[in-house]
Coordinates of C-alpha atoms in Angstrom, one line a residue:
M278 CA 0.0 0.0 0.0
L279 CA 1.4 3.3 -1.1
I280 CA -0.8 6.3 -0.1
L281 CA -0.3 9.6 -1.9
V282 CA -1.3 12.4 0.5
T283 CA -1.9 15.9 -0.8
G284 CA -2.0 18.7 1.8
A285 CA 0.2 16.5 4.0
T286 CA 1.6 19.3 6.2
G287 CA -1.9 20.6 7.2
K288 CA -3.9 19.8 10.3
V289 CA -5.6 16.8 8.8
G290 CA -2.6 15.6 6.8
Q291 CA -0.3 15.4 9.8
H292 CA -2.8 13.5 11.9
F293 CA -3.7 11.2 9.1
I294 CA -0.1 10.2 8.4
A295 CA 0.5 9.6 12.1
G296 CA -2.7 7.5 12.2
V297 CA -1.6 5.3 9.3
L298 CA 1.9 4.8 10.7
G299 CA 0.5 4.0 14.1
D300 CA -2.3 1.6 13.1
P301 CA -1.3 -2.1 13.0
R302 CA -3.8 -2.6 10.1
F303 CA -1.5 -0.5 7.9
S304 CA 1.9 -1.7 9.2
K305 CA 3.2 -2.2 5.7
A306 CA 1.7 0.9 4.2
R307 CA 4.0 3.7 3.0
I308 CA 3.2 7.4 2.5
R309 CA 4.2 9.7 -0.3
A310 CA 3.5 13.3 0.6
L311 CA 3.0 15.7 -2.2
C312 CA 3.9 19.0 -0.7
H313 CA 3.8 22.5 -2.2
N314 CA 5.4 25.1 0.1
R315 CA 5.9 23.4 3.5
L316 CA 7.6 20.0 3.6
C317 CA 7.1 17.2 6.1
P318 CA 10.0 15.1 7.4
E319 CA 11.0 12.0 5.5
T320 CA 11.3 8.6 7.3
E321 CA 11.6 5.0 6.2
R322 CA 7.9 4.9 5.5
V323 CA 7.4 8.5 4.4
E324 CA 8.8 10.0 1.2
V325 CA 8.3 13.6 0.1
T326 CA 7.8 15.0 -3.4
Q327 CA 7.4 18.7 -4.0
G328 CA 5.3 20.5 -6.6
S329 CA 1.9 21.9 -7.4
I330 CA -1.1 19.7 -8.1
A331 CA -2.0 22.3 -10.7
D332 CA 0.8 20.8 -12.8
G333 CA -0.2 17.7 -14.7
E334 CA 3.3 16.3 -15.0
T335 CA 4.0 16.7 -11.3
V336 CA 0.8 14.9 -10.5
A337 CA 1.5 12.0 -12.9
K338 CA 4.9 11.5 -11.5
A339 CA 3.6 11.6 -7.9
L340 CA 1.1 8.9 -8.7
T341 CA 3.6 6.4 -10.0
G342 CA 3.1 3.1 -8.1
V343 CA 0.4 4.7 -5.8
T344 CA -2.4 2.5 -4.6
H345 CA -4.5 5.1 -2.7
V346 CA -4.9 8.8 -2.9
V347 CA -6.0 10.9 0.0
H348 CA -6.7 14.4 -1.3
L349 CA -6.6 17.1 1.3
A350 CA -5.0 20.1 -0.5
T351 CA -7.3 23.0 -0.9
C352 CA -7.5 26.8 -1.2
K353 CA -9.5 29.2 0.9
E354 CA -10.6 32.7 -0.2
T355 CA -7.8 33.1 -2.7
P356 CA -9.4 33.8 -6.1
A357 CA -6.1 33.9 -8.0
D358 CA -5.2 30.3 -7.0
V359 CA -8.5 28.5 -6.1
M360 CA -9.4 27.2 -9.6
D361 CA -5.9 26.0 -10.4
V362 CA -5.6 24.1 -7.1
T363 CA -9.1 22.8 -6.4
V364 CA -10.5 22.2 -9.9
K365 CA -7.5 21.7 -12.2
G366 CA -5.5 20.0 -9.4
L367 CA -8.3 17.5 -8.7
F368 CA -8.8 16.9 -12.4
W369 CA -5.1 16.0 -12.9
L370 CA -5.2 13.7 -9.8
L371 CA -8.3 11.9 -11.1
E372 CA -7.0 11.6 -14.6
A373 CA -3.7 10.1 -13.4
F374 CA -5.5 7.9 -11.0
R375 CA -8.0 6.4 -13.5
S376 CA -5.2 5.5 -15.9
S377 CA -2.9 4.0 -13.3
P378 CA -2.4 0.2 -13.2
T379 CA -1.8 0.3 -9.4
A380 CA -4.5 2.7 -8.2
R381 CA -7.2 1.2 -6.0
Q382 CA -9.0 4.0 -4.1
F383 CA -9.4 7.7 -4.1
I384 CA -10.5 9.5 -0.9
L385 CA -11.5 13.2 -1.0
I386 CA -12.0 15.3 2.1
G387 CA -14.9 17.7 1.3
G388 CA -16.4 20.4 3.4
D389 CA -19.8 21.6 4.6
A390 CA -19.2 24.9 2.7
G391 CA -20.5 22.9 -0.3
I392 CA -24.0 22.9 1.3
G393 CA -23.7 26.4 2.7
H394 CA -23.4 25.4 6.4
F395 CA -25.0 28.2 8.4
Y396 CA -25.6 30.6 5.5
Y397 CA -28.9 29.0 4.4
R398 CA -31.9 27.7 6.3
H399 CA -32.4 23.9 6.3
E400 CA -35.8 22.8 7.6
T401 CA -34.6 19.2 8.1
P402 CA -31.2 17.6 9.0
I403 CA -28.5 17.9 6.4
T404 CA -28.0 14.5 4.8
E405 CA -25.8 13.4 1.9
A406 CA -28.9 13.9 -0.4
T407 CA -29.1 17.7 0.5
P408 CA -28.5 19.7 -2.7
H409 CA -25.3 21.7 -3.1
R410 CA -25.6 25.4 -2.2
A411 CA -22.4 27.4 -2.1
Y412 CA -22.4 30.6 -0.1
P413 CA -20.7 33.7 -1.5
G414 CA -17.0 33.4 -2.2
C415 CA -14.7 31.1 -4.2
Y416 CA -14.0 28.6 -1.4
A417 CA -17.5 27.3 -1.1
L418 CA -17.8 27.1 -4.8
S419 CA -14.7 25.1 -5.0
K420 CA -16.0 22.6 -2.5
V421 CA -19.1 22.0 -4.6
L422 CA -17.0 21.5 -7.7
E423 CA -14.7 19.0 -6.0
E424 CA -17.6 16.8 -4.9
V425 CA -19.3 16.9 -8.3
M426 CA -16.1 16.1 -10.2
L427 CA -15.4 13.1 -8.0
E428 CA -18.9 11.9 -8.4
Q429 CA -18.8 12.3 -12.2
F430 CA -15.5 10.5 -12.5
G431 CA -17.1 7.6 -10.7
I432 CA -19.9 7.6 -13.2
Q433 CA -17.7 8.0 -16.2
Y434 CA -15.0 5.5 -15.3
D435 CA -16.3 3.4 -12.5
L436 CA -13.6 4.9 -10.3
N437 CA -13.4 3.7 -6.7
G438 CA -13.7 7.0 -4.9
C439 CA -15.5 8.4 -1.9
C440 CA -15.9 11.8 -0.3
L441 CA -15.8 12.4 3.5
R442 CA -17.6 15.8 4.0
A443 CA -16.4 17.5 7.1
P444 CA -17.6 20.7 8.8
W445 CA -15.2 23.0 10.8
I446 CA -12.2 20.8 11.9
M447 CA -10.9 21.4 15.4
E448 CA -7.7 20.3 17.1
K449 CA -5.7 21.4 20.2
D450 CA -7.0 24.8 21.4
D451 CA -8.7 25.7 18.1
F452 CA -12.2 25.8 19.6
R453 CA -11.2 28.1 22.5
F454 CA -9.7 30.6 20.0
S455 CA -12.7 30.4 17.7
L456 CA -14.6 32.2 20.5
S457 CA -12.0 34.9 21.2
F458 CA -12.8 38.6 21.1
G459 CA -9.1 39.3 20.5
D460 CA -6.8 39.5 17.5
D461 CA -6.0 35.8 18.1
V462 CA -9.4 34.7 16.9
F463 CA -9.4 31.5 14.9
G464 CA -11.8 31.6 11.8
G465 CA -15.0 33.6 11.8
P466 CA -17.0 35.4 12.7
D467 CA -14.4 38.0 13.8
W468 CA -16.1 38.7 17.1
K469 CA -14.2 41.9 18.0
T470 CA -15.7 43.7 14.9
L471 CA -19.3 43.0 16.2
V472 CA -19.0 44.9 19.4
P473 CA -17.6 48.3 20.5
Q474 CA -13.8 48.3 20.6
A475 CA -13.5 48.9 24.3
D476 CA -16.0 46.1 25.0
A477 CA -14.0 43.7 22.8
A478 CA -10.8 44.4 24.7
R479 CA -12.6 43.7 28.0
Y480 CA -14.2 40.5 26.7
A481 CA -10.8 39.3 25.5
R482 CA -9.1 40.1 28.8
D483 CA -11.9 38.4 30.8
G484 CA -12.3 35.3 28.6
T485 CA -15.9 36.2 27.8
V486 CA -17.3 34.1 25.0
P487 CA -19.9 35.0 22.3
L488 CA -23.4 33.4 22.5
L489 CA -24.2 33.6 18.9
R490 CA -27.9 33.7 18.0
D491 CA -29.4 32.6 14.7
A492 CA -31.8 34.5 12.5
D493 CA -34.7 33.4 14.7
G494 CA -33.1 34.6 17.9
R495 CA -32.2 31.2 19.2
P496 CA -28.7 30.1 20.2
L497 CA -27.0 29.1 16.9
K498 CA -26.3 25.4 16.2
R499 CA -23.2 24.9 14.1
N500 CA -21.5 21.7 13.1
F501 CA -17.9 20.8 14.0
V502 CA -15.7 17.7 14.0
H503 CA -12.5 17.0 15.9
V504 CA -9.5 16.0 13.7
E505 CA -9.1 12.8 15.6
D506 CA -12.7 11.7 14.7
L507 CA -12.2 12.7 11.1
V508 CA -9.0 10.7 10.8
S509 CA -10.7 7.7 12.4
A510 CA -13.3 7.9 9.7
M511 CA -10.7 8.2 7.0
L512 CA -9.0 5.1 8.3
S513 CA -12.3 3.3 8.3
A514 CA -12.9 4.2 4.7
I515 CA -9.6 2.8 3.4
D516 CA -10.3 -0.4 1.3
N517 CA -13.8 -0.5 2.7
P518 CA -16.0 -1.9 -0.1
R519 CA -19.0 -0.1 1.3
A520 CA -17.4 3.3 0.7
K521 CA -17.2 3.0 -3.1
G522 CA -19.0 5.9 -4.8
Q523 CA -20.3 7.2 -1.5
L524 CA -20.5 10.7 0.1
F525 CA -20.4 10.7 3.9
N526 CA -21.1 13.5 6.5
I527 CA -18.3 13.2 9.1
C528 CA -19.2 15.3 12.1
M529 CA -20.1 15.3 15.8
D530 CA -23.4 13.5 16.7
R531 CA -24.9 16.9 17.6
P532 CA -24.1 20.3 16.4
V533 CA -22.4 22.8 18.8
D534 CA -25.1 24.9 20.4
Y535 CA -23.6 28.3 21.4
G536 CA -26.1 28.5 24.3
E537 CA -24.9 25.2 25.7
V538 CA -21.3 26.3 25.2
A539 CA -21.9 29.5 27.2
A540 CA -23.7 27.6 30.0
Y541 CA -21.0 25.0 30.3
L542 CA -18.2 27.5 30.4
A543 CA -20.0 29.5 33.0
R544 CA -20.6 26.4 35.2
T545 CA -17.1 24.9 34.8
R546 CA -14.8 27.9 34.4
G547 CA -16.8 30.9 35.6
L548 CA -16.6 32.6 32.2
G549 CA -19.2 35.1 31.1
S550 CA -20.9 35.4 27.7
I551 CA -22.4 38.1 25.6
D552 CA -25.3 37.7 23.1
I553 CA -24.4 38.3 19.5
G554 CA -27.2 38.5 17.0
S555 CA -26.8 37.3 13.4
Q556 CA -28.7 36.3 10.2
F557 CA -27.0 32.9 10.2
H558 CA -29.2 29.7 10.4
S559 CA -28.9 26.8 12.7
N560 CA -28.5 23.4 11.1
W561 CA -27.8 19.8 11.9
M562 CA -25.6 17.5 9.8
D563 CA -26.7 13.9 10.0
N564 CA -23.8 11.4 10.3
S565 CA -26.0 8.3 10.3
K566 CA -24.8 7.1 6.9
A567 CA -21.2 7.0 8.0
K568 CA -22.1 5.2 11.1
Y569 CA -24.0 2.6 9.2
L570 CA -21.7 2.0 6.2
L571 CA -18.3 2.7 7.8
N572 CA -19.0 1.4 11.2
W573 CA -17.7 4.7 12.5
S574 CA -18.7 6.9 15.4
P575 CA -17.2 10.2 16.7
I576 CA -15.7 10.2 20.1
Y577 CA -15.9 14.0 20.8
D578 CA -19.0 15.5 22.2
L579 CA -19.6 19.1 23.3
E580 CA -18.0 18.8 26.8
M581 CA -15.0 16.9 25.5
L582 CA -14.5 19.5 22.7
I583 CA -14.6 22.3 25.2
D584 CA -12.5 20.6 27.9
S585 CA -9.8 19.5 25.4
A586 CA -9.5 23.1 24.0
W587 CA -9.4 24.9 27.3
G588 CA -7.1 22.3 28.8
Y589 CA -4.6 22.3 26.0
E590 CA -1.2 23.8 27.0
R591 CA 1.1 24.9 24.2
S592 CA 4.8 24.1 24.6
E593 CA 7.3 26.9 24.5
G594 CA 7.7 28.0 20.9
E595 CA 4.5 26.3 19.7
A596 CA 2.9 29.4 18.3
R597 CA -0.6 29.5 16.8
I598 CA 0.0 30.0 13.0
I599 CA -2.8 30.5 10.5
W600 CA -1.4 29.4 7.1
Y601 CA -4.3 30.5 5.0
P602 CA -6.7 33.5 4.7
G603 CA -10.4 33.0 5.3

């Protein structure tokens, strides 16, 4: 087994490689990391090749002898690069894969941006049959195009592929900083821009968290997944015959309720909260299909997500670095 991993130095890529190397089921598997800017360390079982997936020759060379592809590389809100990376890059990967004599399985990691996550109202739980609905911007559009392209290659060439669709992926102290009123906020919304400047500074100092409300005035429900749960689903999909041609929602059993977050932090850590109104919509991703076909279940619930984030202590020199805009 030789697994080509794109986006190998990212959050999911690093955890996936460690998961493969540490799992007895894959004791003979090797990794080939296709890296663009940052490089990962090489070992006896990990080799590195450098280049852009937007280049067809680079991709064809990287796929030589590969049995499995795990495609993680993506672009955020960078219009100058997004089509080259997410559309052309995926096309070259799929073209090389379908013509390879050694290729066995293609796994794409998708995102809930493809169904609009909290930008649109969903009257029922979001399943894999929910239609694509990209929200404004190039990133969400690219996530739709990726899923559709993989699906069509499966139809055109009977390609053995599957897509694991993930919402916002958390690790370490990500969730804590996703609720920060400071400049260190992770992702969006950028809470400090939604309140007066003096209030934001006080909230950041005191550890106050936002209680985000949806368009109906209720505490917003938003979907998350911890990277460890996502990786366990990825490992469950490898060589799983029930995964062929399938799309799976990979997420926590329940969406994160900002009201429950505020209440738990007040009870366990004495932190205050402040209401933040929005026009976003609560939604609920249904992960039943992955549970049924992949025999997978997430470990992280709301309390574990919070406790792990607030309990994480960074080592000296372990700075929080955001590698992409958006």
